[in-house]
Coordinates of C-alpha atoms in Angstrom, one line a residue:
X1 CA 17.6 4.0 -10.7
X2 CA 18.6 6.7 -12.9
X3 CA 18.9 6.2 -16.7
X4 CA 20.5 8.4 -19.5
X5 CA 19.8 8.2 -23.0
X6 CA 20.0 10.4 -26.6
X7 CA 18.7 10.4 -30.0
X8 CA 18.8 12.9 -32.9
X9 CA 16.0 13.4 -34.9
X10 CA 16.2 15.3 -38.7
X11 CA 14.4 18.7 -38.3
X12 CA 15.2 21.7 -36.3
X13 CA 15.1 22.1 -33.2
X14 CA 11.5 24.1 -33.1
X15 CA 9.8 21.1 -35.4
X16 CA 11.0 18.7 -32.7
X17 CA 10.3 20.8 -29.6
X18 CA 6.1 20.4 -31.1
X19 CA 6.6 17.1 -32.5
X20 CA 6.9 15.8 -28.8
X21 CA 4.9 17.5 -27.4
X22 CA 1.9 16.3 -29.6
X23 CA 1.2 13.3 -27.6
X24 CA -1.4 11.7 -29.7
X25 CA 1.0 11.7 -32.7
X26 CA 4.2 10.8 -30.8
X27 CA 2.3 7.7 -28.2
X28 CA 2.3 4.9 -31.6
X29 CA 6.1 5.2 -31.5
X30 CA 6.3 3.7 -27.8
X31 CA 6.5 0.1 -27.6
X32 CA 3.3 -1.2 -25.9
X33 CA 1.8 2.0 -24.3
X34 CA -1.9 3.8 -25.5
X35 CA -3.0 6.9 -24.2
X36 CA -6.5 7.3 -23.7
X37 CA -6.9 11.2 -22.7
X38 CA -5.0 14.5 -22.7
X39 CA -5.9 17.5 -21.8
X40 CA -2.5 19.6 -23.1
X41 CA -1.0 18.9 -19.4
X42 CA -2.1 15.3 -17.9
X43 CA -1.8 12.2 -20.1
X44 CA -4.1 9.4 -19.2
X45 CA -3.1 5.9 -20.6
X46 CA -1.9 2.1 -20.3
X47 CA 1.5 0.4 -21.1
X48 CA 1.9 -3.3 -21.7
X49 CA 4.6 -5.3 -20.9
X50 CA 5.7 -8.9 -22.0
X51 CA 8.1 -11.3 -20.4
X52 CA 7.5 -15.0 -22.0
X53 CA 4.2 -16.2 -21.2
X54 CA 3.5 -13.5 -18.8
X55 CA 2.2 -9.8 -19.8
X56 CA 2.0 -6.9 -17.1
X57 CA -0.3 -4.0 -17.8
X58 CA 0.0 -0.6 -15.9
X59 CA -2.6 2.0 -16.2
X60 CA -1.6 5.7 -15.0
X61 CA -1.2 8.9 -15.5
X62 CA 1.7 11.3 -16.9
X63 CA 1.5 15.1 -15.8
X64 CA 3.9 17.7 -17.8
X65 CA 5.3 19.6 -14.6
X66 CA 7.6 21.7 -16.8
X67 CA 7.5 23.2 -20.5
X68 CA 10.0 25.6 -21.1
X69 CA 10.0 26.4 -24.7
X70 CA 12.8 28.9 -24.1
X71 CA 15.1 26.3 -22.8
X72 CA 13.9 23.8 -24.9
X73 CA 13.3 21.8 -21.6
X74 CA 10.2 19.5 -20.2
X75 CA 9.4 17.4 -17.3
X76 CA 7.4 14.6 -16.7
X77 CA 5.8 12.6 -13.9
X78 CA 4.2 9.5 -14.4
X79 CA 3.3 7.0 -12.4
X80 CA 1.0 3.7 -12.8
X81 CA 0.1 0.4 -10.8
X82 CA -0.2 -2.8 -12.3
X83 CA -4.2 -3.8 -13.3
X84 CA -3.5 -7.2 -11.6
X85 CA -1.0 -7.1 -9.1
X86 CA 0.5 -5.1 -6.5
X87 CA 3.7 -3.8 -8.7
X88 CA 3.7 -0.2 -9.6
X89 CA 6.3 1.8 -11.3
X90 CA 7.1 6.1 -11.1
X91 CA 9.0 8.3 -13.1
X92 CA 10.8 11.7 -13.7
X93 CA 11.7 12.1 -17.4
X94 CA 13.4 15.2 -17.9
X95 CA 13.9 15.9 -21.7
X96 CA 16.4 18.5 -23.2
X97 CA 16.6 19.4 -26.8
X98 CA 19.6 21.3 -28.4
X99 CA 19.9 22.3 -32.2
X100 CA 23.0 20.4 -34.0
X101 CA 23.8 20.9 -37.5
X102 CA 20.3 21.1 -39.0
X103 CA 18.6 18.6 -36.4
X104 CA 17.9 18.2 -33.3
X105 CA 19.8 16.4 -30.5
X106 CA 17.1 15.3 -27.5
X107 CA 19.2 14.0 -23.8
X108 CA 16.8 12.6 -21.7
X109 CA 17.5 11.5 -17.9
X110 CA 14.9 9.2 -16.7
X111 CA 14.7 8.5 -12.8
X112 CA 12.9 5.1 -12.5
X113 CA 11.4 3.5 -9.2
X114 CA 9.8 -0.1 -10.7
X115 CA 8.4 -2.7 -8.2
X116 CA 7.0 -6.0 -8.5
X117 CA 7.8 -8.5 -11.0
X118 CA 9.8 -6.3 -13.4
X119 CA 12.1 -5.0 -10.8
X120 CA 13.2 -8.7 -10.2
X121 CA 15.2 -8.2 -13.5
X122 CA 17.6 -5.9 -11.9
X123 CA 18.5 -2.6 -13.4
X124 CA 21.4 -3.4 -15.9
X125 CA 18.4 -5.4 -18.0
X126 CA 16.8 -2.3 -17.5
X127 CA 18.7 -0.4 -19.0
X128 CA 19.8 -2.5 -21.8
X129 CA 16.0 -2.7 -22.3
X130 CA 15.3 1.1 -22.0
X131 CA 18.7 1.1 -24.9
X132 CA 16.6 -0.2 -27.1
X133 CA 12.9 1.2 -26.6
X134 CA 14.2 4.6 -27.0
X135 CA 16.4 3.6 -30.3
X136 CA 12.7 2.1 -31.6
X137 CA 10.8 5.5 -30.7
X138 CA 13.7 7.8 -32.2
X139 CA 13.7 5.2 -35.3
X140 CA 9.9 5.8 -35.4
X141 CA 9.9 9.7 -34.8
X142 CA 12.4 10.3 -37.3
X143 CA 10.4 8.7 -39.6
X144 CA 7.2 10.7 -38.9
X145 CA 9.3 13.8 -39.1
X146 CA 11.1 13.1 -42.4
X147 CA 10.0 15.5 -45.1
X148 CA 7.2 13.9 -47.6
X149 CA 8.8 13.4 -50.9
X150 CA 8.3 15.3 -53.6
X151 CA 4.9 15.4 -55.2
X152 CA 4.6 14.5 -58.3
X153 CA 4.2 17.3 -61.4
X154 CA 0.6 17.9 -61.9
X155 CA -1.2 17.3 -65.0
X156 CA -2.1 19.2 -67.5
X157 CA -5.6 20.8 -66.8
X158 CA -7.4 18.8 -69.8
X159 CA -6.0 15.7 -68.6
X160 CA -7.2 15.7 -64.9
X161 CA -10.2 13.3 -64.1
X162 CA -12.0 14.5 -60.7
X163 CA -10.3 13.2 -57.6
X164 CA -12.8 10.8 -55.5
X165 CA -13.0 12.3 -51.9
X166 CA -10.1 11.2 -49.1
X167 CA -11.4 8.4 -47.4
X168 CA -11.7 9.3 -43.3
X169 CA -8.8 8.0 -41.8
X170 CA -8.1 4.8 -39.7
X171 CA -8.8 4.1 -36.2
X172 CA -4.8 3.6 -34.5
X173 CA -4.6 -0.2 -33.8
X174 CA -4.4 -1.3 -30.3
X175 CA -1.2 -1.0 -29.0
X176 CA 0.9 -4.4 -28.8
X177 CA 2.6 -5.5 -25.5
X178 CA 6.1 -4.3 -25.2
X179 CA 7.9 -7.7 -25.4
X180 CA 10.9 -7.8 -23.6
X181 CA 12.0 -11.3 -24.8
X182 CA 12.1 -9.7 -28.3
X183 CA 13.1 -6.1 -27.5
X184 CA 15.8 -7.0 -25.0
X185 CA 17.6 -9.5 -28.0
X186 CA 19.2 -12.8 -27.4
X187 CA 21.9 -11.9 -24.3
X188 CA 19.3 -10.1 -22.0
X189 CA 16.5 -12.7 -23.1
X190 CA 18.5 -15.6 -22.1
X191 CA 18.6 -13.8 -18.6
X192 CA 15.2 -13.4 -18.3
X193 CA 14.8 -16.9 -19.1
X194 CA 17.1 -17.9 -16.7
X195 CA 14.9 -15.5 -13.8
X196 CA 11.6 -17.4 -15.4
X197 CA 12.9 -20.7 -15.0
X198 CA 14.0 -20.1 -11.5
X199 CA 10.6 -19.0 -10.8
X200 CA 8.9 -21.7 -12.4
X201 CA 11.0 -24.4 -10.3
X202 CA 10.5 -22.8 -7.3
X203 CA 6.6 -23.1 -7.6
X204 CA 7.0 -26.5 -8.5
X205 CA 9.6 -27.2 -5.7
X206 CA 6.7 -25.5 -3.1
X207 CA 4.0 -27.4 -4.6
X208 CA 5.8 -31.0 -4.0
X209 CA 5.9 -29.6 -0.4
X210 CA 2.7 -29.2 0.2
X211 CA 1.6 -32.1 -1.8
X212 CA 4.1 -34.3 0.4
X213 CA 2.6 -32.5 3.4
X214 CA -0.9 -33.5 2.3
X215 CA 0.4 -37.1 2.2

């Protein structure tokens, strides 16, 4: 399936053109997903995902085919299998950034494959889905990207009592599964709740078989 989707971020075009390309600073704005390596081309990482009761982790890889600076154009294959199961999902994200009024505009076409349990979902929850991630990481970059605001005015020199040293930063939490019950909002959850209970009655309905076979 092919998805479309656009965001604006508040800098110019250049600032945003580095900003995603720095994968370790732009990978916390992704719902569920951690990276684990790059090398500058090949991103190496894991994305959860979680429907109800059930979570899905993929682990793969994401390699930058494409980097035009000139054109402000990149391209990006990634692909991953589930850790426990046979689903697996590929993509071609193609991202295009264009200057507009001080910002920057970012289009980006997204050609999914997804099999397994997600892909029961069909592609309009999909896409509603993808809506909504992508509105969270542009919510999220913009934020990163704002300008600080403005110091305050320093002291005067007699006034000023020796700063302690910065404390190191942080280690970046884990990343939480991408839950698609609370992501998707009320209209898409209730129709993934509708595919889960279907899926739950037909295991009972098979295990009342077998038990009545057994008899």
């Amino acid at each position: 399936m092919e998805l479309h989707h656009e965001f604006t971020v508040p800098v110019p075009v250049d600032d945003a053109w580095r900003a995603l390309l720095d994968i370790e600073r732009v990978a916390p704005c992704m719902p569920g997903a951690s990276v684990e390596d790059y090398d500058g081309k090949t991103v190496t990482g894991s994305v959860k995902v979680k429907v109800g009761p059930v979570t899905v982790t993929y682990k793969g890889t994401a390699v930058f085919e494409e980097q035009d600076e000139q054109e402000r154009r990149m391209v990006l294959m990634a692909s991953g299998r589930e850790t426990r199961g046979q689903g697996t999902a590929r993509a071609t994200v193609t991202g295009t950034l264009t200057e507009q009024d001080g910002g920057t505009t970012v289009s980006v076409r997204t050609d999914l494959t997804v099999t397994g349990r997600p892909a029961q979902f069909g592609r309009g929850v999909i896409a509603e889905v993808g809506d909504r991630i992508i509105g969270q990481f542009a919510q999220c970059l913009a934020q990163q990207l704002a300008p600080p605001p403005p110091a305050e005015e320093a002291a005067p020199e007699e006034a000023r009592t020796p700063t302690a040293a910065a404390p190191a930063p942080a280690p970046l939490p884990a990343a939480e599964p991408l839950d698609l019950f609370r992501t998707a909002g009320v209209p898409v959850a209730k129709r993934l709740a509708g595919l889960l209970a279907a899926a739950v009655v037909t295991v009972l309905a098979i295990r009342r078989i077998r038990r009545g076979r057994r008899g």
